[in-house]
mmCIF file of C-alpha atoms and ligand atoms in Angstrom:
data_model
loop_
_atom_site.group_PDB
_atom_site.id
_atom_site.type_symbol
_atom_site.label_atom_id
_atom_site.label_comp_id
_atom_site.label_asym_id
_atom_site.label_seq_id
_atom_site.Cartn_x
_atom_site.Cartn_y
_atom_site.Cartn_z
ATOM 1 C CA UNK A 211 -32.424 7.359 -15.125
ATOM 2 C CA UNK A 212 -33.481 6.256 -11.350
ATOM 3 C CA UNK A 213 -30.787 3.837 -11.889
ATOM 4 C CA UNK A 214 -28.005 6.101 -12.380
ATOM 5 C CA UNK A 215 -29.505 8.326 -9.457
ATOM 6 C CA UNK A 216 -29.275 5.130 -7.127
ATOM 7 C CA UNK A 217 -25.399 4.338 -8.714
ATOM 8 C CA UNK A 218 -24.683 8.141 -8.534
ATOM 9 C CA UNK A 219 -25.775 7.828 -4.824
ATOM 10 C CA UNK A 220 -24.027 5.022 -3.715
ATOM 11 C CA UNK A 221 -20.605 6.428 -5.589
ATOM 12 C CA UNK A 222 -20.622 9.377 -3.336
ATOM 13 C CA UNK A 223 -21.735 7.090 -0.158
ATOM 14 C CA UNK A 224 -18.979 4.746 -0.505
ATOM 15 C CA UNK A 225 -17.060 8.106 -1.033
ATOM 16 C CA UNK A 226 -18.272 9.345 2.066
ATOM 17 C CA UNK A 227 -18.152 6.767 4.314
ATOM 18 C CA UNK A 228 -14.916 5.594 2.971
ATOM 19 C CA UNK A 229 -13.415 8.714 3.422
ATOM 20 C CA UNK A 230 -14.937 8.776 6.799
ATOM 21 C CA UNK A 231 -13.048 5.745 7.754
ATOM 22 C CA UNK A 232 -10.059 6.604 5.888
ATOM 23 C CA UNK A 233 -9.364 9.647 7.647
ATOM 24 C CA UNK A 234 -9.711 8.771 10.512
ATOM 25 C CA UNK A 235 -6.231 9.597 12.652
ATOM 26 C CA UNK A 236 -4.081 7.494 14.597
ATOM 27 C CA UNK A 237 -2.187 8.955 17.097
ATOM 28 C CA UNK A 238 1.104 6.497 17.632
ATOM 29 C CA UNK A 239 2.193 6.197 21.192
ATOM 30 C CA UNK A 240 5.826 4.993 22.089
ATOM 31 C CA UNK A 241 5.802 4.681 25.582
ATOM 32 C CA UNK A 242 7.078 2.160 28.844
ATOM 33 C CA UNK A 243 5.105 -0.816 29.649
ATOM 34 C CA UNK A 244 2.016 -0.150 32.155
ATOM 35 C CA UNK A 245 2.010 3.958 31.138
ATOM 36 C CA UNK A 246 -1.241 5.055 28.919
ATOM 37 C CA UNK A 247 -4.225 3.605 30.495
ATOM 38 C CA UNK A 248 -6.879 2.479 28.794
ATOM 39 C CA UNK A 249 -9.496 4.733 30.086
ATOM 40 C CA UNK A 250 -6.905 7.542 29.194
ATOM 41 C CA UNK A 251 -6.565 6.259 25.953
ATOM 42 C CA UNK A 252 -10.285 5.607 24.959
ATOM 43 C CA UNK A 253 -11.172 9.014 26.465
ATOM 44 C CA UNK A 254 -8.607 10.645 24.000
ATOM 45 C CA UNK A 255 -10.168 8.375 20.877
ATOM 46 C CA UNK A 256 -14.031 9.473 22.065
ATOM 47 C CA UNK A 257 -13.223 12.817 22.222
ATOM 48 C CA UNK A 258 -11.612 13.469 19.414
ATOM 49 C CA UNK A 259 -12.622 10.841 17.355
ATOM 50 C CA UNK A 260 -9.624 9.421 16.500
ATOM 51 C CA UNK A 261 -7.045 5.898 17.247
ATOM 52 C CA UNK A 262 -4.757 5.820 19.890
ATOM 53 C CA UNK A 263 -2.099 3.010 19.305
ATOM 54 C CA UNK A 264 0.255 2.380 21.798
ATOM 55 C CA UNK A 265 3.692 0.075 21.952
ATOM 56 C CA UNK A 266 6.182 -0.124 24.770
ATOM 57 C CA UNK A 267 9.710 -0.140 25.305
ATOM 58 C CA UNK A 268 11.982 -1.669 27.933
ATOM 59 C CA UNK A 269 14.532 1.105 28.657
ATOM 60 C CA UNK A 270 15.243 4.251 26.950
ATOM 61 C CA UNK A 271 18.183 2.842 24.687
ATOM 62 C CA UNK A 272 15.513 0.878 23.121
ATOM 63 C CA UNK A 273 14.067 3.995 22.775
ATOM 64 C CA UNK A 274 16.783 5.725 20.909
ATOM 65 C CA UNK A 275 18.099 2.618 19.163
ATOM 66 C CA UNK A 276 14.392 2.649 17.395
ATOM 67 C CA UNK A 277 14.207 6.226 16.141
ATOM 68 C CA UNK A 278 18.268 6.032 15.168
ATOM 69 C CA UNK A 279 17.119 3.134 13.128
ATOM 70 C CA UNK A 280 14.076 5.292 11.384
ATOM 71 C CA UNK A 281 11.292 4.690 13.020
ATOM 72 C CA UNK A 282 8.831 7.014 11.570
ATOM 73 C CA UNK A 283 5.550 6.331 12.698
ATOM 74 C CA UNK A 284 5.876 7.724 16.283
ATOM 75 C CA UNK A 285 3.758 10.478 17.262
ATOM 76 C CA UNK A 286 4.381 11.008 21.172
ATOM 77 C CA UNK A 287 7.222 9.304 23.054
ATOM 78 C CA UNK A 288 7.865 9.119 26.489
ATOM 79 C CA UNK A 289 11.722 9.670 27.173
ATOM 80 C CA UNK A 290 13.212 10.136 30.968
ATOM 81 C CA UNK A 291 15.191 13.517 31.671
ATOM 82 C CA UNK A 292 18.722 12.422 30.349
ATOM 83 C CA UNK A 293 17.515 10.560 27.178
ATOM 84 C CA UNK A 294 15.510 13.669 26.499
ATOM 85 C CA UNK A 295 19.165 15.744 26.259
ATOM 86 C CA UNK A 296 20.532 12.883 23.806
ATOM 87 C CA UNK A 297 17.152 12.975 21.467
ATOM 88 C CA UNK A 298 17.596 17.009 21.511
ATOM 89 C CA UNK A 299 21.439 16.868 20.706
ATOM 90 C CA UNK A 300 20.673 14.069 18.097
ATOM 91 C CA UNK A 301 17.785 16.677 16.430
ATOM 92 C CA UNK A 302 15.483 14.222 16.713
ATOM 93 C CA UNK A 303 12.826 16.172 18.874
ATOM 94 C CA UNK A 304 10.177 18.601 17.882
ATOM 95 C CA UNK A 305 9.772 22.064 19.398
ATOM 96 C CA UNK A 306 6.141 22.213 21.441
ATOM 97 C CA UNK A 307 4.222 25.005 20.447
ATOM 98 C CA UNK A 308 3.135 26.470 23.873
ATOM 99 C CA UNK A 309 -0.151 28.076 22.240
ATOM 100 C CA UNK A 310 -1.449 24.576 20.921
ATOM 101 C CA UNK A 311 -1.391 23.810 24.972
ATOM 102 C CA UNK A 312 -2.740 25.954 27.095
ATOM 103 C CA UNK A 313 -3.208 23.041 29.886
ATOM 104 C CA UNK A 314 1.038 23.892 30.560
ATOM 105 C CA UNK A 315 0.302 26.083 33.070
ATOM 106 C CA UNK A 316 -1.464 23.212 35.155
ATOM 107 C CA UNK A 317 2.384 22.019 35.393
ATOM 108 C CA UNK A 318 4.216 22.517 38.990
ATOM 109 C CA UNK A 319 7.409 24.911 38.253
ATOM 110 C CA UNK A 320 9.000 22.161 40.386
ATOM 111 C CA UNK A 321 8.936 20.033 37.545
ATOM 112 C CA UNK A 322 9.567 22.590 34.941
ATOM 113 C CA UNK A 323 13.129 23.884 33.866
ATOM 114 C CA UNK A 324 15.046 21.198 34.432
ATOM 115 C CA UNK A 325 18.613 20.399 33.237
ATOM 116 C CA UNK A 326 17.745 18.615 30.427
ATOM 117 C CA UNK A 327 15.238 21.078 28.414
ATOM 118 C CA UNK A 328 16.003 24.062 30.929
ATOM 119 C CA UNK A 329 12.855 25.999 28.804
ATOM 120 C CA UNK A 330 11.208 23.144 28.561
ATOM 121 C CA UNK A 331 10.849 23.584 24.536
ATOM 122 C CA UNK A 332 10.695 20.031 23.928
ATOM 123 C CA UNK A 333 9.158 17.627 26.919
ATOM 124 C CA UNK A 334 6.559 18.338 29.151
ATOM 125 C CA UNK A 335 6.447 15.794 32.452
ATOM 126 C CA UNK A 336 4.728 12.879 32.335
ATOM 127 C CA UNK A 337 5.847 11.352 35.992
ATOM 128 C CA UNK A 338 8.537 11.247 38.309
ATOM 129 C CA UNK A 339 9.765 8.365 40.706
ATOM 130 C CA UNK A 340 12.599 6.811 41.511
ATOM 131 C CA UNK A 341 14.784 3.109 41.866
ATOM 132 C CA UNK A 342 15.118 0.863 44.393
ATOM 133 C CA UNK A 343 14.549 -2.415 45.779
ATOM 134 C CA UNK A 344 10.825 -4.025 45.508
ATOM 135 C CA UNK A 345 10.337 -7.113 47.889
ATOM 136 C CA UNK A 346 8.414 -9.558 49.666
ATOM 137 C CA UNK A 347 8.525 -8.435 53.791
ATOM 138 C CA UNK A 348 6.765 -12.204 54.152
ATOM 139 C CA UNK A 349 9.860 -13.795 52.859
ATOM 140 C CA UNK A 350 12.916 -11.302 52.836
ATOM 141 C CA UNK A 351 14.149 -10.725 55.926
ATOM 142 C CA UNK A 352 15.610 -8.920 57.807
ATOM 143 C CA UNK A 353 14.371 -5.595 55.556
ATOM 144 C CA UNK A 354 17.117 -4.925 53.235
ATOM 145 C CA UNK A 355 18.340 -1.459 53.250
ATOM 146 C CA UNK A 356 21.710 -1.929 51.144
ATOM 147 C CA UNK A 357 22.159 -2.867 47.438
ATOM 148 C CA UNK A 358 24.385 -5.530 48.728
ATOM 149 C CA UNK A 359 20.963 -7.687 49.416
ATOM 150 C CA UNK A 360 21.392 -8.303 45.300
ATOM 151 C CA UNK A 361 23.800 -9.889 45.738
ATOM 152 C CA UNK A 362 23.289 -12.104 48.808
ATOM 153 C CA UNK A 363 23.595 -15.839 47.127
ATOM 154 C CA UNK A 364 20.768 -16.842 49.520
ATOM 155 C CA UNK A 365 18.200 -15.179 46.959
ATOM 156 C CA UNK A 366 19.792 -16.654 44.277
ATOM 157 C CA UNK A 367 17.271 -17.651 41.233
ATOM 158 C CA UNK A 368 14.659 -15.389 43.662
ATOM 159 C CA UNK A 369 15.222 -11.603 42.195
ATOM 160 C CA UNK A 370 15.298 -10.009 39.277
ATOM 161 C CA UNK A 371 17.643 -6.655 37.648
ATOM 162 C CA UNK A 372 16.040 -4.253 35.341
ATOM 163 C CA UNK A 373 17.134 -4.937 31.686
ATOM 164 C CA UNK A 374 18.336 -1.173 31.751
ATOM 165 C CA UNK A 375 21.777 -0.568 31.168
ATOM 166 C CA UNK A 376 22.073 3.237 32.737
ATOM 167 C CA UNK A 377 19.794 1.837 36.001
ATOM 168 C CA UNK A 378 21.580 -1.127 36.548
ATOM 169 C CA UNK A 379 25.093 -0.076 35.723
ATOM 170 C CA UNK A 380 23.437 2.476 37.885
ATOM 171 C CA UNK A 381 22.764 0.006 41.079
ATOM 172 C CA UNK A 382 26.526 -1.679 40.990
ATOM 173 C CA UNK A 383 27.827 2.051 40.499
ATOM 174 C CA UNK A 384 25.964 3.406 43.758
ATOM 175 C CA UNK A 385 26.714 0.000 45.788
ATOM 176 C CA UNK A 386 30.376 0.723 45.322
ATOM 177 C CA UNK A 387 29.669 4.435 46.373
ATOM 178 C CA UNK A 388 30.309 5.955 42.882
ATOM 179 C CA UNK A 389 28.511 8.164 40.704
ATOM 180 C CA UNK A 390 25.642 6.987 38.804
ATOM 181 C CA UNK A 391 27.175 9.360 36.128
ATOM 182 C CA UNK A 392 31.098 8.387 36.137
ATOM 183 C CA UNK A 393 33.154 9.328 33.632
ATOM 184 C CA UNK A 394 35.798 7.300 35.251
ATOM 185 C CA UNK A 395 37.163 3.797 33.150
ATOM 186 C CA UNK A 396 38.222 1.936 36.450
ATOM 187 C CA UNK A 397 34.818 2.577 38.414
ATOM 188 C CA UNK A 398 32.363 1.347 35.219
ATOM 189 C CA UNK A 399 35.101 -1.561 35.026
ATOM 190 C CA UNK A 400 34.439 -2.286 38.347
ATOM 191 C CA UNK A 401 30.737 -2.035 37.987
ATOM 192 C CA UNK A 402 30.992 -4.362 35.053
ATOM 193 C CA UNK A 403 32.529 -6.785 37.392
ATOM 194 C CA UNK A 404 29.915 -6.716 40.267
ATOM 195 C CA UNK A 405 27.409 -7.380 37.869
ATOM 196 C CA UNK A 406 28.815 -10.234 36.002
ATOM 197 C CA UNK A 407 29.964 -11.774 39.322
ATOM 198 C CA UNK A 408 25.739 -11.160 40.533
ATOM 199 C CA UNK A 409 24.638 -12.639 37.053
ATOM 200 C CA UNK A 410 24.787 -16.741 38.497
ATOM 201 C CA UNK A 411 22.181 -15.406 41.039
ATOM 202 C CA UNK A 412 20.141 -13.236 38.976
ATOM 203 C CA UNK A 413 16.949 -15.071 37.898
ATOM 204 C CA UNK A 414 15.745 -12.515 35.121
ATOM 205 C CA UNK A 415 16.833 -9.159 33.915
ATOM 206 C CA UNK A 416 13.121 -7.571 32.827
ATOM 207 C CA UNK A 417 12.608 -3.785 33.508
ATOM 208 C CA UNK A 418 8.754 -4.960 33.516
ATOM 209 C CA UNK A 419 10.163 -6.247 37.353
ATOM 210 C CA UNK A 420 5.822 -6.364 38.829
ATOM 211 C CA UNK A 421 4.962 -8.514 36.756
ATOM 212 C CA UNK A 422 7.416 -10.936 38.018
ATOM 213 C CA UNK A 423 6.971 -9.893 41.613
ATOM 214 C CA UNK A 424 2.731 -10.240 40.785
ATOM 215 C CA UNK A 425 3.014 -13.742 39.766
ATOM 216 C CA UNK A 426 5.490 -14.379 42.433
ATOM 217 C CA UNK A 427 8.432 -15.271 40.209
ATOM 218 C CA UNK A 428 10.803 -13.485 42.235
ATOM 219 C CA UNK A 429 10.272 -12.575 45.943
ATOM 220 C CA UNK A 430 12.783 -9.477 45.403
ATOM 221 C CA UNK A 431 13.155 -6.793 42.048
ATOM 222 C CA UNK A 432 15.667 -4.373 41.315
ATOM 223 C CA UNK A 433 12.214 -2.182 39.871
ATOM 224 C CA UNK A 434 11.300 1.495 39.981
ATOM 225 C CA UNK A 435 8.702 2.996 42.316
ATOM 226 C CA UNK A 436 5.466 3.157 40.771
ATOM 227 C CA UNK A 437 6.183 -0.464 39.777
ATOM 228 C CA UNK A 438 6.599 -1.918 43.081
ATOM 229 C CA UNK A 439 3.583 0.207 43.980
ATOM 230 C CA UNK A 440 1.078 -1.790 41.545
ATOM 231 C CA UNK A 441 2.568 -4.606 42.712
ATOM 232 C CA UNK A 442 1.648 -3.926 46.461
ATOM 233 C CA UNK A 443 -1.659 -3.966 45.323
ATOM 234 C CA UNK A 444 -2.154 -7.319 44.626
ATOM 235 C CA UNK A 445 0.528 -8.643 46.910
ATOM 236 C CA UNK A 446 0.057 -6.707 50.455
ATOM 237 C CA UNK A 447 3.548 -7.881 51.763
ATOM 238 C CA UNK A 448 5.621 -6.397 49.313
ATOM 239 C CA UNK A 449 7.993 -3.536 50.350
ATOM 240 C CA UNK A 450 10.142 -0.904 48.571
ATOM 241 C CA UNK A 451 13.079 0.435 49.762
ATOM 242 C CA UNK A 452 16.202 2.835 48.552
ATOM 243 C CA UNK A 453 19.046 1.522 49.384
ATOM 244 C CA UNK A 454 21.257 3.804 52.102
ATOM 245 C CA UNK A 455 24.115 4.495 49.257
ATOM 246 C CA UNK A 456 21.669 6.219 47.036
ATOM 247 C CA UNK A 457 20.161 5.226 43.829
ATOM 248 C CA UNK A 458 18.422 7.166 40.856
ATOM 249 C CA UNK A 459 15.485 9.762 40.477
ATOM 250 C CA UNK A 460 13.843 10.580 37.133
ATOM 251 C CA UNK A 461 11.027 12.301 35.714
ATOM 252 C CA UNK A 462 10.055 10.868 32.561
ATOM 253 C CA UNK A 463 8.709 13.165 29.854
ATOM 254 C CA UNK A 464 6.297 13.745 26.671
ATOM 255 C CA UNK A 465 7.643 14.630 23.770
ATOM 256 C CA UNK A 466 7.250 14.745 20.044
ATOM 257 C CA UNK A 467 9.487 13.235 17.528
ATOM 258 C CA UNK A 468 10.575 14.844 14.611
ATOM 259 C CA UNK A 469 9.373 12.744 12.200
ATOM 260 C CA UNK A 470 5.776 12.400 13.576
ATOM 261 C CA UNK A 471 3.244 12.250 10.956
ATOM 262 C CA UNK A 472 0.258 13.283 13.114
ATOM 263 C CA UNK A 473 2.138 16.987 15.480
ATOM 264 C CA UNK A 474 -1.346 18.626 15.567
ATOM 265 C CA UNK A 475 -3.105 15.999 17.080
ATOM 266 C CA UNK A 476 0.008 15.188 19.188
ATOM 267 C CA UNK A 477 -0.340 18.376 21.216
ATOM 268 C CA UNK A 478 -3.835 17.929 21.633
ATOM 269 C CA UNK A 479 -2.764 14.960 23.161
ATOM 270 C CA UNK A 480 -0.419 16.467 25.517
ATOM 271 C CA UNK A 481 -2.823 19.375 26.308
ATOM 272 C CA UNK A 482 -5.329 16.285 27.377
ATOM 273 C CA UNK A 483 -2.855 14.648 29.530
ATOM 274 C CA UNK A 484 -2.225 18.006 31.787
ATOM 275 C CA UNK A 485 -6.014 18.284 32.355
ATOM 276 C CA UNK A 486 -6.070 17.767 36.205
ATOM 277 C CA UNK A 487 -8.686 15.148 35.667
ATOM 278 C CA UNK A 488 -7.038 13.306 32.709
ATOM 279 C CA UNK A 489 -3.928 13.911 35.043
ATOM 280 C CA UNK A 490 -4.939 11.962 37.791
ATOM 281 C CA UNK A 491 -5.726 9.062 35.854
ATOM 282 C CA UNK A 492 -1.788 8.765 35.293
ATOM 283 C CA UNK A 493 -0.987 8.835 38.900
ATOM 284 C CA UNK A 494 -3.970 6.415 39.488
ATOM 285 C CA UNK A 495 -3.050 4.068 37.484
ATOM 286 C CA UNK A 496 1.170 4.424 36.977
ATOM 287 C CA UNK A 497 1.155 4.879 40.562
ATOM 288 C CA UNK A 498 3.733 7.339 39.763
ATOM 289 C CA UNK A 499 3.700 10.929 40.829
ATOM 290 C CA UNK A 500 1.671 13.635 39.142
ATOM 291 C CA UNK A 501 3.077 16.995 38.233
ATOM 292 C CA UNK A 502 0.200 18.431 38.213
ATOM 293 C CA UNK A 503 -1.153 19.707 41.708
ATOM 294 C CA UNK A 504 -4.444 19.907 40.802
ATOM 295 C CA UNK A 505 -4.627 16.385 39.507
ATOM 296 C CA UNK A 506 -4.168 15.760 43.306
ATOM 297 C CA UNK A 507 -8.177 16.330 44.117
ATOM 298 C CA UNK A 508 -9.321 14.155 42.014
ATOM 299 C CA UNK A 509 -6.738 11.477 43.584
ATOM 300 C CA UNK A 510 -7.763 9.143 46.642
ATOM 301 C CA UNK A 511 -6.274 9.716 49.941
ATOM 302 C CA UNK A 512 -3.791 6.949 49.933
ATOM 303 C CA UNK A 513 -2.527 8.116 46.289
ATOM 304 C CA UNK A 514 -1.777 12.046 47.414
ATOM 305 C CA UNK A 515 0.921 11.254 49.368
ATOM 306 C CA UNK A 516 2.231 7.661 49.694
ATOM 307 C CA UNK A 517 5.515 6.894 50.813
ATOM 308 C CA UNK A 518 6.621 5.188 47.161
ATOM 309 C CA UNK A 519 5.762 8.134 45.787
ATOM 310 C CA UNK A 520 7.136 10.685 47.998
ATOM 311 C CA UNK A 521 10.277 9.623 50.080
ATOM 312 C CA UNK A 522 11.699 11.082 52.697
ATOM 313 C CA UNK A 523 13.694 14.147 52.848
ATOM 314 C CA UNK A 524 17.229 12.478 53.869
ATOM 315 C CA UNK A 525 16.427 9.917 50.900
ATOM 316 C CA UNK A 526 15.538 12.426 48.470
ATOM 317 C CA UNK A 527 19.249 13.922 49.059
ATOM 318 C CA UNK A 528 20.726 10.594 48.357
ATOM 319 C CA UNK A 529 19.445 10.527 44.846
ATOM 320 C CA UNK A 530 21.145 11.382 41.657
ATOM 321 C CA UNK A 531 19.632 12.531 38.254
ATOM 322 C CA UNK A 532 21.418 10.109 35.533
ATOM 323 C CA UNK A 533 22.874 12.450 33.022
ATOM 324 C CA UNK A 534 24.112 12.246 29.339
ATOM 325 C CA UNK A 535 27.750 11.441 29.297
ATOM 326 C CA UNK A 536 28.348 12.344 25.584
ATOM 327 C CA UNK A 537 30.659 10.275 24.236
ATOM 328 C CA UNK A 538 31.494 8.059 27.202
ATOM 329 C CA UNK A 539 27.826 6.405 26.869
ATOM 330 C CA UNK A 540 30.199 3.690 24.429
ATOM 331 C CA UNK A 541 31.913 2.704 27.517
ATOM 332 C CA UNK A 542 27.969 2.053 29.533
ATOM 333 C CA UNK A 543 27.073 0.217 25.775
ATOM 334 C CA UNK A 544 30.504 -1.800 25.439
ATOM 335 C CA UNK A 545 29.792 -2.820 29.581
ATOM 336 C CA UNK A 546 26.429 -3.730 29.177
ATOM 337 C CA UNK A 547 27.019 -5.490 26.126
ATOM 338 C CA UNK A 548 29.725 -7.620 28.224
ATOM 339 C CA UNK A 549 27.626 -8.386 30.941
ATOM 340 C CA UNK A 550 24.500 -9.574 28.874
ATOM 341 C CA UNK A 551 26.639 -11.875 26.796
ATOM 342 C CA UNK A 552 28.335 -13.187 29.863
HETATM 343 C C1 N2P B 102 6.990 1.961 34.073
HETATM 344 C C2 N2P B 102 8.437 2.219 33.898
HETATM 345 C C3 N2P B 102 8.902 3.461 34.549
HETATM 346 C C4 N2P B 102 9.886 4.117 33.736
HETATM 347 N N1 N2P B 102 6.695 0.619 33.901
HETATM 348 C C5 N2P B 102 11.138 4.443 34.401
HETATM 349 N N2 N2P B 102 11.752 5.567 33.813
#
């Protein structure tokens, strides 16, 4: 009899504990390199005692070219304004139920209603920032303030392009005064060119660009803001600049996939992140801006309103939101495609 007792409780024990485990979520996080902290993450899995996972992407095509393929297992993904209009026309989004995060209102209406999810019924913000040229003041000099320094052969081997084909079509597009958005055949043709005629002096093409400039592999990066910011902080010297013919702006969202097995949990999530406090974390450690304003007090001095972060007026008007261009985006893949191989 006592043994059955003991066997009885040690069945519903195991049952227990085993279902404790079991059921234990995992949120799935699909997001660009250097984005979810790991005190944001941990405080997320304390809380609400659950796994974060995260994996990382190098552009947004990767992005796309994942969930096209089936990816299922995403629960939050972090597209950038234009890829969030493709994911929405492609169904591929979830609609955010507003009551399940209440934290929304923390958001700055400057970040809100924006072309690409004008009620913002899909993506919330995550950060904003912009392109441009990281590099070494110690070594590059004079201070370059054109694209054309990419393609000065007296860096060759010494810089690296983002392995992004909508950015760095983007650069060559801008460099020969176009529109980071053409629709036009001749003016991507011509982009195409630039590029493969820059590829002899390009040492890498990694969108990842700090890392390089950290371990001093390149003295110069074709690299977005908040990157070129971390890597300031261990190299003192290094510089970012927008080049005079304009580059690209983007503010790069949350959202939830369609498929996502865990949607609850994802807008906890998302309510978390737009806690001022959880906020600033993002900002402190991206080193890209917050769209929170609140987030701001709990961010040192030097983070509130650095000049990576916030540019000047007149450079602010050079910059260009890249947009969807529907069914020219196979001319962008079929150019990219050519210049890789090349
Ligand atoms: C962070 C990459 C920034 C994303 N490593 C650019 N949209």
């Amino acid at each position: 009899m006592h043994n059955r007792y003991l066997l009885l409780v040690l069945i519903l024990l195991t049952f227990f504990i085993g279902d404790g485990v079991g059921q234990k979520q995992q949120l799935n996080v699909f997001t660009w390199a250097g984005y979810v902290s790991d005190d944001i993450r941990e405080g997320f899995e304390k809380e609400f005692g659950v796994t974060v996972l995260v994996d990382t992407y190098a552009s947004n095509e990767d992005l796309l070219t994942k969930l096209l393929a089936g990816a299922t297992g995403y629960d939050i993904i972090m597209p950038s304004d234009y890829m969030v209009s493709i994911l929405i026309k492609q169904n591929l989004l979830e609609a955010l139920n507003r009551d399940n995060i209440p934290n929304f209102q923390n958001i700055s209406p400057l970040f809100l209603g924006k072309y690409f999810d004008t009620e913002n019924q899909y993506s919330i913000p995550y950060t904003f920032g912009t392109a441009g040229i990281a590099y070494d003041s110690a070594v590059v000099s004079p201070a370059p303030d054109s694209w054309a320094v990419l393609w000065d052969a007296q860096y060759k081997n010494q810089f690296s392009m983002l392995d992004d084909q909508r950015e760095t079509i983007g650069a060559a597009l801008k460099f020969l005064g176009y529109s980071l958005n053409t629709t036009d055949l001749e003016e991507i043709k011509a982009a195409k060119e630039k590029l493969i005629a820059q590829k002899p002096l390009v040492k890498q093409y990694k969108s990842e660009a700090e890392e390089l400039l950290i371990a001093g592999d390149v003295v110069m990066a074709h690299c977005w803001s908040g990157d070129a910011f971390r890597a300031t902080e261990t190299r003192p010297t290094i510089q970012y600049v927008i080049p005079k013919e304009g580059s690209s702006q983007f503010i790069d969202a949350v959202c939830i996939p369609k498929s996502a097995p865990h949607k609850a949990l994802a807008e906890q999530f998302i309510n978390y992140l737009l806690r001022p406090e959880v906020n600033a974390k993002i900002t402190a450690f991206t080193k890209y801006g917050t769209c929170v304003p609140t987030a701001k007090e709990f961010l040192p001095e030097h983070l509130r309103e650095h000049k990576f972060i916030y540019p000047p007026k007149e450079v602010l008007e050079s910059l260009e939101w890249l947009r969807d261009p529907g069914d020219f985006t196979r001319h962008y893949d079929r150019a990219w495609e050519e210049i890789k191989a090349k």
